[in-house]
Amino acid sequence: MIDHLELKTRQLDQCLRFYTDALAPLGYSLRVDGPAKGFGDGTTLDFFIGEGEPSEAVHFAFAAPDRAMVDRIYEVGRAAGHRLDRAPALAPHIHPNYYAGYLRDPDDRLIEFVCHKPE
């Protein structure tokens, strides 16, 4: 059910080295080298770290079976008066079919709903 996890750090180089070492036995390597550094095993991309204050509020994502479900969840959030963050959209800088919408929980955590399938 959880799609990926993102943590912030003030020690990006040290964290990159640590996670590169620690995750290698699991078949994970650095797959996205942008502002957020993404780790995956070639079929998944589910752990990210980026520069910033160390995470107190963690960003996490729930997998959706299709884009329509991402849209539906976002609209349910809007209708219920929950705090919206970003409307569903493609994020081709991650991969061509990455489609996600974002809400904030009551503790201000970024909650993502994502589909990786083509439309």
Short mmCIF file of N, CA, C and O in Angstrom, two decimals:
data_model
loop_
_atom_site.label_atom_id
_atom_site.label_comp_id
_atom_site.label_asym_id
_atom_site.label_seq_id
_atom_site.Cartn_x
_atom_site.Cartn_y
_atom_site.Cartn_z
N MET A 1 0.82 -1.19 0.00
CA MET A 1 0.00 0.00 0.00
C MET A 1 0.86 1.25 0.00
O MET A 1 0.52 2.21 -0.67
N ILE A 2 1.97 1.29 0.70
CA ILE A 2 2.81 2.49 0.69
C ILE A 2 3.72 2.43 -0.53
O ILE A 2 4.39 1.44 -0.77
N ASP A 3 3.76 3.51 -1.27
CA ASP A 3 4.51 3.56 -2.51
C ASP A 3 5.95 3.98 -2.31
O ASP A 3 6.85 3.39 -2.88
N HIS A 4 6.20 5.06 -1.55
CA HIS A 4 7.57 5.47 -1.29
C HIS A 4 7.67 6.37 -0.08
O HIS A 4 6.67 6.81 0.46
N LEU A 5 8.92 6.60 0.35
CA LEU A 5 9.20 7.39 1.54
C LEU A 5 10.27 8.41 1.19
O LEU A 5 11.21 8.11 0.45
N GLU A 6 10.15 9.63 1.71
CA GLU A 6 11.14 10.69 1.49
C GLU A 6 11.54 11.30 2.82
O GLU A 6 10.68 11.66 3.62
N LEU A 7 12.85 11.43 3.05
CA LEU A 7 13.37 12.03 4.27
C LEU A 7 14.24 13.23 3.92
O LEU A 7 14.87 13.25 2.86
N LYS A 8 14.30 14.19 4.79
CA LYS A 8 15.18 15.37 4.62
C LYS A 8 16.37 15.26 5.55
O LYS A 8 16.29 14.66 6.61
N THR A 9 17.48 15.91 5.11
CA THR A 9 18.70 15.87 5.89
C THR A 9 19.55 17.11 5.62
O THR A 9 19.46 17.69 4.55
N ARG A 10 20.37 17.49 6.59
CA ARG A 10 21.36 18.56 6.40
C ARG A 10 22.71 17.99 6.00
O ARG A 10 23.66 18.73 5.79
N GLN A 11 22.80 16.66 5.93
CA GLN A 11 24.05 15.98 5.62
C GLN A 11 23.86 15.08 4.40
O GLN A 11 24.04 13.87 4.47
N LEU A 12 23.53 15.69 3.28
CA LEU A 12 23.15 14.92 2.10
C LEU A 12 24.26 13.99 1.63
O LEU A 12 24.00 12.82 1.36
N ASP A 13 25.50 14.47 1.53
CA ASP A 13 26.58 13.61 1.05
C ASP A 13 26.77 12.39 1.94
O ASP A 13 26.91 11.26 1.46
N GLN A 14 26.73 12.61 3.25
CA GLN A 14 26.89 11.50 4.18
C GLN A 14 25.73 10.52 4.10
O GLN A 14 25.91 9.31 4.16
N CYS A 15 24.53 11.07 3.95
CA CYS A 15 23.35 10.20 3.83
C CYS A 15 23.36 9.42 2.53
O CYS A 15 23.01 8.24 2.50
N LEU A 16 23.77 10.08 1.44
CA LEU A 16 23.87 9.36 0.16
C LEU A 16 24.83 8.19 0.29
O LEU A 16 24.53 7.09 -0.18
N ARG A 17 25.96 8.43 0.90
CA ARG A 17 26.95 7.37 1.06
C ARG A 17 26.39 6.24 1.93
O ARG A 17 26.48 5.06 1.58
N PHE A 18 25.78 6.61 3.06
CA PHE A 18 25.23 5.61 3.96
C PHE A 18 24.17 4.76 3.26
O PHE A 18 24.21 3.53 3.30
N TYR A 19 23.17 5.42 2.63
CA TYR A 19 22.09 4.65 2.01
C TYR A 19 22.56 3.88 0.79
O TYR A 19 22.05 2.79 0.51
N THR A 20 23.54 4.41 0.06
CA THR A 20 24.10 3.66 -1.06
C THR A 20 24.71 2.36 -0.55
O THR A 20 24.47 1.28 -1.11
N ASP A 21 25.46 2.46 0.52
CA ASP A 21 26.09 1.27 1.12
C ASP A 21 25.05 0.33 1.71
O ASP A 21 25.07 -0.87 1.45
N ALA A 22 24.16 0.88 2.53
CA ALA A 22 23.22 0.06 3.28
C ALA A 22 22.17 -0.61 2.40
O ALA A 22 21.73 -1.72 2.70
N LEU A 23 21.77 0.04 1.30
CA LEU A 23 20.72 -0.52 0.46
C LEU A 23 21.22 -1.39 -0.68
O LEU A 23 20.45 -2.13 -1.29
N ALA A 24 22.53 -1.33 -0.97
CA ALA A 24 23.10 -2.12 -2.07
C ALA A 24 22.82 -3.62 -1.93
O ALA A 24 22.46 -4.26 -2.92
N PRO A 25 22.93 -4.19 -0.74
CA PRO A 25 22.65 -5.62 -0.63
C PRO A 25 21.21 -5.98 -0.99
O PRO A 25 20.93 -7.13 -1.34
N LEU A 26 20.32 -5.04 -0.91
CA LEU A 26 18.92 -5.27 -1.26
C LEU A 26 18.65 -5.07 -2.75
O LEU A 26 17.52 -5.18 -3.20
N GLY A 27 19.72 -4.72 -3.50
CA GLY A 27 19.57 -4.48 -4.93
C GLY A 27 19.18 -3.05 -5.26
O GLY A 27 18.84 -2.75 -6.40
N TYR A 28 19.23 -2.16 -4.27
CA TYR A 28 18.88 -0.76 -4.47
C TYR A 28 20.10 0.07 -4.87
O TYR A 28 21.20 -0.18 -4.39
N SER A 29 19.85 1.05 -5.72
CA SER A 29 20.90 2.00 -6.10
C SER A 29 20.24 3.35 -6.39
O SER A 29 19.01 3.45 -6.49
N LEU A 30 21.07 4.38 -6.53
CA LEU A 30 20.57 5.71 -6.84
C LEU A 30 20.03 5.71 -8.27
O LEU A 30 20.75 5.40 -9.21
N ARG A 31 18.75 6.04 -8.43
CA ARG A 31 18.09 6.01 -9.74
C ARG A 31 17.66 7.39 -10.21
O ARG A 31 17.47 7.60 -11.39
N VAL A 32 17.44 8.33 -9.29
CA VAL A 32 17.06 9.70 -9.61
C VAL A 32 18.05 10.61 -8.91
O VAL A 32 18.17 10.59 -7.69
N ASP A 33 18.78 11.39 -9.70
CA ASP A 33 19.81 12.26 -9.12
C ASP A 33 19.44 13.71 -9.39
O ASP A 33 20.10 14.42 -10.13
N GLY A 34 18.33 14.14 -8.80
CA GLY A 34 17.87 15.52 -8.91
C GLY A 34 17.89 16.15 -7.54
O GLY A 34 18.64 15.72 -6.67
N PRO A 35 17.06 17.16 -7.32
CA PRO A 35 16.98 17.76 -5.98
C PRO A 35 16.65 16.72 -4.91
O PRO A 35 17.18 16.76 -3.82
N ALA A 36 15.79 15.79 -5.26
CA ALA A 36 15.55 14.63 -4.39
C ALA A 36 16.32 13.47 -4.99
O ALA A 36 16.29 13.25 -6.20
N LYS A 37 17.02 12.76 -4.16
CA LYS A 37 17.80 11.60 -4.58
C LYS A 37 16.95 10.36 -4.37
O LYS A 37 16.52 10.07 -3.26
N GLY A 38 16.67 9.65 -5.45
CA GLY A 38 15.77 8.52 -5.38
C GLY A 38 16.48 7.19 -5.52
O GLY A 38 17.31 7.01 -6.40
N PHE A 39 16.12 6.27 -4.64
CA PHE A 39 16.69 4.93 -4.66
C PHE A 39 15.62 3.92 -5.07
O PHE A 39 14.46 4.04 -4.67
N GLY A 40 16.03 2.93 -5.85
CA GLY A 40 15.13 1.87 -6.24
C GLY A 40 15.92 0.64 -6.64
O GLY A 40 17.15 0.66 -6.68
N ASP A 41 15.18 -0.41 -6.96
CA ASP A 41 15.82 -1.68 -7.31
C ASP A 41 15.70 -2.01 -8.79
O ASP A 41 15.97 -3.13 -9.21
N GLY A 42 15.29 -1.06 -9.60
CA GLY A 42 15.11 -1.31 -11.03
C GLY A 42 13.65 -1.53 -11.40
O GLY A 42 13.27 -1.29 -12.53
N THR A 43 12.86 -1.99 -10.45
CA THR A 43 11.42 -2.13 -10.68
C THR A 43 10.64 -1.20 -9.78
O THR A 43 9.49 -0.89 -10.07
N THR A 44 11.26 -0.77 -8.68
CA THR A 44 10.61 0.18 -7.78
C THR A 44 11.49 1.40 -7.61
O THR A 44 12.69 1.37 -7.89
N LEU A 45 10.89 2.47 -7.19
CA LEU A 45 11.59 3.71 -6.84
C LEU A 45 10.87 4.21 -5.61
O LEU A 45 9.88 4.93 -5.69
N ASP A 46 11.34 3.79 -4.43
CA ASP A 46 10.51 3.99 -3.24
C ASP A 46 11.19 4.60 -2.03
O ASP A 46 10.60 4.66 -0.96
N PHE A 47 12.42 5.09 -2.18
CA PHE A 47 13.06 5.75 -1.05
C PHE A 47 13.82 6.97 -1.56
O PHE A 47 14.63 6.85 -2.47
N PHE A 48 13.51 8.14 -0.97
CA PHE A 48 14.12 9.39 -1.41
C PHE A 48 14.71 10.14 -0.23
O PHE A 48 14.17 10.09 0.87
N ILE A 49 15.81 10.84 -0.49
CA ILE A 49 16.36 11.77 0.50
C ILE A 49 16.66 13.07 -0.21
O ILE A 49 16.95 13.10 -1.41
N GLY A 50 16.59 14.16 0.52
CA GLY A 50 16.86 15.47 -0.04
C GLY A 50 17.39 16.41 1.03
O GLY A 50 17.29 16.13 2.22
N GLU A 51 17.96 17.51 0.57
CA GLU A 51 18.50 18.49 1.50
C GLU A 51 17.39 19.24 2.21
O GLU A 51 16.35 19.53 1.62
N GLY A 52 17.62 19.55 3.46
CA GLY A 52 16.66 20.30 4.26
C GLY A 52 16.80 19.96 5.72
O GLY A 52 17.68 19.19 6.11
N GLU A 53 15.94 20.56 6.50
CA GLU A 53 15.93 20.23 7.92
C GLU A 53 15.58 18.75 8.07
O GLU A 53 14.72 18.26 7.34
N PRO A 54 16.22 18.08 8.99
CA PRO A 54 15.89 16.66 9.17
C PRO A 54 14.39 16.47 9.35
O PRO A 54 13.73 17.25 10.03
N SER A 55 13.90 15.46 8.73
CA SER A 55 12.47 15.21 8.70
C SER A 55 11.89 14.99 10.08
O SER A 55 12.33 14.11 10.81
N GLU A 56 10.94 15.81 10.41
CA GLU A 56 10.09 15.55 11.57
C GLU A 56 8.76 15.05 11.05
O GLU A 56 8.18 14.13 11.58
N ALA A 57 8.29 15.67 9.99
CA ALA A 57 7.09 15.22 9.31
C ALA A 57 7.54 14.50 8.04
O ALA A 57 8.25 15.06 7.22
N VAL A 58 7.19 13.27 7.92
CA VAL A 58 7.64 12.44 6.81
C VAL A 58 6.63 12.47 5.68
O VAL A 58 5.42 12.43 5.91
N HIS A 59 7.13 12.56 4.46
CA HIS A 59 6.28 12.48 3.25
C HIS A 59 6.19 11.01 2.87
O HIS A 59 7.20 10.33 2.77
N PHE A 60 4.97 10.53 2.67
CA PHE A 60 4.82 9.17 2.19
C PHE A 60 3.70 9.11 1.18
O PHE A 60 2.91 10.04 1.05
N ALA A 61 3.67 8.01 0.43
CA ALA A 61 2.72 7.88 -0.66
C ALA A 61 1.98 6.55 -0.59
O ALA A 61 2.55 5.55 -0.19
N PHE A 62 0.75 6.60 -1.04
CA PHE A 62 -0.06 5.41 -1.18
C PHE A 62 -0.26 5.12 -2.66
O PHE A 62 -0.57 6.03 -3.43
N ALA A 63 -0.09 3.87 -3.05
CA ALA A 63 -0.26 3.48 -4.44
C ALA A 63 -1.74 3.43 -4.80
O ALA A 63 -2.55 2.91 -4.04
N ALA A 64 -2.06 3.99 -5.95
CA ALA A 64 -3.42 3.94 -6.49
C ALA A 64 -3.41 3.05 -7.72
O ALA A 64 -2.42 3.02 -8.46
N PRO A 65 -4.50 2.32 -7.98
CA PRO A 65 -4.50 1.40 -9.11
C PRO A 65 -4.54 2.07 -10.49
O PRO A 65 -4.15 1.47 -11.47
N ASP A 66 -5.02 3.33 -10.52
CA ASP A 66 -5.08 4.04 -11.79
C ASP A 66 -5.17 5.54 -11.54
O ASP A 66 -5.35 5.98 -10.41
N ARG A 67 -5.03 6.33 -12.61
CA ARG A 67 -5.05 7.79 -12.49
C ARG A 67 -6.40 8.30 -12.03
O ARG A 67 -6.48 9.29 -11.30
N ALA A 68 -7.47 7.64 -12.46
CA ALA A 68 -8.81 8.06 -12.04
C ALA A 68 -8.95 8.00 -10.52
O ALA A 68 -9.61 8.86 -9.92
N MET A 69 -8.33 7.01 -9.90
CA MET A 69 -8.40 6.90 -8.44
C MET A 69 -7.62 8.03 -7.78
O MET A 69 -8.06 8.58 -6.77
N VAL A 70 -6.48 8.42 -8.35
CA VAL A 70 -5.72 9.56 -7.81
C VAL A 70 -6.61 10.80 -7.86
O VAL A 70 -6.73 11.54 -6.88
N ASP A 71 -7.25 11.03 -9.01
CA ASP A 71 -8.15 12.18 -9.16
C ASP A 71 -9.30 12.11 -8.15
O ASP A 71 -9.65 13.12 -7.53
N ARG A 72 -9.86 10.93 -8.00
CA ARG A 72 -11.00 10.76 -7.09
C ARG A 72 -10.60 11.08 -5.65
O ARG A 72 -11.33 11.78 -4.94
N ILE A 73 -9.47 10.57 -5.21
CA ILE A 73 -9.02 10.82 -3.84
C ILE A 73 -8.81 12.30 -3.61
O ILE A 73 -9.20 12.85 -2.58
N TYR A 74 -8.21 12.98 -4.58
CA TYR A 74 -7.97 14.42 -4.46
C TYR A 74 -9.30 15.17 -4.34
O TYR A 74 -9.45 16.07 -3.52
N GLU A 75 -10.27 14.79 -5.15
CA GLU A 75 -11.58 15.46 -5.11
C GLU A 75 -12.32 15.16 -3.81
O GLU A 75 -13.01 16.03 -3.28
N VAL A 76 -12.18 13.95 -3.29
CA VAL A 76 -12.77 13.63 -1.99
C VAL A 76 -12.15 14.53 -0.92
O VAL A 76 -12.85 15.07 -0.06
N GLY A 77 -10.84 14.72 -0.98
CA GLY A 77 -10.16 15.61 -0.04
C GLY A 77 -10.67 17.03 -0.13
O GLY A 77 -10.92 17.69 0.88
N ARG A 78 -10.84 17.51 -1.36
CA ARG A 78 -11.35 18.87 -1.58
C ARG A 78 -12.76 19.00 -1.01
O ARG A 78 -13.06 19.94 -0.28
N ALA A 79 -13.61 18.03 -1.33
CA ALA A 79 -15.01 18.09 -0.89
C ALA A 79 -15.12 18.02 0.63
O ALA A 79 -16.02 18.63 1.21
N ALA A 80 -14.21 17.32 1.26
CA ALA A 80 -14.25 17.17 2.72
C ALA A 80 -13.59 18.35 3.44
O ALA A 80 -13.59 18.40 4.67
N GLY A 81 -13.02 19.28 2.67
CA GLY A 81 -12.39 20.44 3.29
C GLY A 81 -10.99 20.18 3.82
O GLY A 81 -10.47 20.97 4.60
N HIS A 82 -10.38 19.08 3.38
CA HIS A 82 -9.00 18.81 3.79
C HIS A 82 -8.05 19.74 3.04
O HIS A 82 -8.37 20.28 1.99
N ARG A 83 -6.87 19.92 3.61
CA ARG A 83 -5.88 20.81 3.01
C ARG A 83 -5.27 20.18 1.77
O ARG A 83 -4.69 19.11 1.83
N LEU A 84 -5.42 20.86 0.65
CA LEU A 84 -4.87 20.39 -0.63
C LEU A 84 -3.45 20.92 -0.76
O LEU A 84 -3.14 22.01 -0.33
N ASP A 85 -2.60 20.14 -1.41
CA ASP A 85 -1.23 20.58 -1.63
C ASP A 85 -0.99 20.80 -3.13
O ASP A 85 -0.76 21.91 -3.55
N ARG A 86 -1.03 19.74 -3.91
CA ARG A 86 -0.84 19.85 -5.36
C ARG A 86 -1.85 18.97 -6.06
O ARG A 86 -2.03 17.80 -5.70
N ALA A 87 -2.46 19.53 -7.09
CA ALA A 87 -3.44 18.78 -7.86
C ALA A 87 -2.76 17.64 -8.62
O ALA A 87 -1.58 17.72 -8.95
N PRO A 88 -3.51 16.59 -8.91
CA PRO A 88 -2.94 15.47 -9.67
C PRO A 88 -2.35 15.95 -11.00
O PRO A 88 -2.94 16.76 -11.70
N ALA A 89 -1.18 15.41 -11.30
CA ALA A 89 -0.49 15.75 -12.55
C ALA A 89 0.61 14.73 -12.81
O ALA A 89 1.05 14.02 -11.90
N LEU A 90 1.04 14.70 -14.06
CA LEU A 90 2.19 13.88 -14.42
C LEU A 90 3.46 14.53 -13.88
O LEU A 90 3.57 15.76 -13.81
N ALA A 91 4.43 13.71 -13.54
CA ALA A 91 5.75 14.17 -13.11
C ALA A 91 6.80 13.44 -13.96
O ALA A 91 7.45 12.51 -13.49
N PRO A 92 6.96 13.85 -15.22
CA PRO A 92 7.85 13.12 -16.12
C PRO A 92 9.32 13.18 -15.74
O PRO A 92 10.10 12.37 -16.23
N HIS A 93 9.70 14.10 -14.86
CA HIS A 93 11.09 14.12 -14.40
C HIS A 93 11.41 12.89 -13.55
O HIS A 93 12.57 12.55 -13.36
N ILE A 94 10.38 12.23 -13.04
CA ILE A 94 10.58 10.98 -12.30
C ILE A 94 10.51 9.80 -13.28
O ILE A 94 11.42 9.01 -13.36
N HIS A 95 9.40 9.70 -14.00
CA HIS A 95 9.28 8.78 -15.14
C HIS A 95 8.03 9.16 -15.93
O HIS A 95 7.17 9.89 -15.42
N PRO A 96 7.92 8.73 -17.18
CA PRO A 96 6.85 9.23 -18.06
C PRO A 96 5.43 9.01 -17.57
O PRO A 96 4.54 9.78 -17.94
N ASN A 97 5.18 7.99 -16.77
CA ASN A 97 3.82 7.69 -16.35
C ASN A 97 3.54 8.02 -14.89
O ASN A 97 2.51 7.62 -14.35
N TYR A 98 4.44 8.75 -14.23
CA TYR A 98 4.28 9.06 -12.81
C TYR A 98 3.19 10.12 -12.67
O TYR A 98 3.35 11.26 -13.10
N TYR A 99 2.08 9.74 -12.06
CA TYR A 99 0.93 10.61 -11.91
C TYR A 99 0.55 10.66 -10.44
O TYR A 99 0.28 9.63 -9.82
N ALA A 100 0.57 11.85 -9.85
CA ALA A 100 0.35 11.96 -8.41
C ALA A 100 -0.44 13.20 -8.04
O ALA A 100 -0.37 14.22 -8.72
N GLY A 101 -1.16 13.10 -6.93
CA GLY A 101 -1.85 14.20 -6.30
C GLY A 101 -1.47 14.21 -4.83
O GLY A 101 -1.16 13.16 -4.26
N TYR A 102 -1.49 15.40 -4.22
CA TYR A 102 -0.96 15.56 -2.87
C TYR A 102 -1.95 16.29 -1.95
O TYR A 102 -2.54 17.29 -2.35
N LEU A 103 -2.05 15.79 -0.73
CA LEU A 103 -2.83 16.42 0.33
C LEU A 103 -1.91 16.61 1.53
O LEU A 103 -0.81 16.05 1.57
N ARG A 104 -2.37 17.38 2.51
CA ARG A 104 -1.65 17.54 3.79
C ARG A 104 -2.52 16.96 4.89
O ARG A 104 -3.72 17.21 4.94
N ASP A 105 -1.91 16.18 5.77
CA ASP A 105 -2.69 15.66 6.89
C ASP A 105 -2.78 16.72 7.98
O ASP A 105 -2.17 17.79 7.86
N PRO A 106 -3.51 16.49 9.06
CA PRO A 106 -3.66 17.51 10.10
C PRO A 106 -2.34 17.93 10.76
O PRO A 106 -2.26 19.02 11.33
N ASP A 107 -1.33 17.09 10.68
CA ASP A 107 -0.02 17.44 11.23
C ASP A 107 0.91 18.04 10.18
O ASP A 107 2.11 18.15 10.39
N ASP A 108 0.36 18.40 9.03
CA ASP A 108 1.09 19.04 7.94
C ASP A 108 2.03 18.09 7.19
O ASP A 108 2.92 18.53 6.49
N ARG A 109 1.83 16.80 7.32
CA ARG A 109 2.63 15.86 6.54
C ARG A 109 2.09 15.80 5.12
O ARG A 109 0.88 15.85 4.90
N LEU A 110 3.00 15.69 4.17
CA LEU A 110 2.64 15.59 2.76
C LEU A 110 2.26 14.15 2.45
O LEU A 110 3.08 13.25 2.55
N ILE A 111 1.01 13.96 2.09
CA ILE A 111 0.50 12.63 1.78
C ILE A 111 0.22 12.58 0.28
O ILE A 111 -0.55 13.38 -0.25
N GLU A 112 0.84 11.63 -0.36
CA GLU A 112 0.76 11.51 -1.83
C GLU A 112 -0.03 10.28 -2.20
O GLU A 112 0.06 9.24 -1.55
N PHE A 113 -0.76 10.39 -3.30
CA PHE A 113 -1.46 9.26 -3.90
C PHE A 113 -0.94 9.17 -5.33
O PHE A 113 -1.00 10.15 -6.06
N VAL A 114 -0.41 8.02 -5.69
CA VAL A 114 0.33 7.92 -6.94
C VAL A 114 -0.04 6.67 -7.74
O VAL A 114 -0.32 5.62 -7.17
N CYS A 115 -0.03 6.84 -9.05
CA CYS A 115 -0.20 5.74 -9.99
C CYS A 115 0.98 5.78 -10.96
O CYS A 115 1.34 6.83 -11.46
N HIS A 116 1.56 4.62 -11.21
CA HIS A 116 2.72 4.52 -12.11
C HIS A 116 2.35 3.98 -13.49
O HIS A 116 3.23 3.86 -14.34
N LYS A 117 1.10 3.67 -13.70
CA LYS A 117 0.67 3.04 -14.95
C LYS A 117 0.33 4.08 -16.01
O LYS A 117 -0.13 5.18 -15.69
N PRO A 118 0.51 3.73 -17.28
CA PRO A 118 0.06 4.64 -18.34
C PRO A 118 -1.46 4.73 -18.32
O PRO A 118 -2.14 3.83 -17.82
N GLU A 119 -1.98 5.79 -18.88
CA GLU A 119 -3.43 6.00 -18.88
C GLU A 119 -4.11 4.98 -19.76
O GLU A 119 -3.63 4.54 -20.75
#
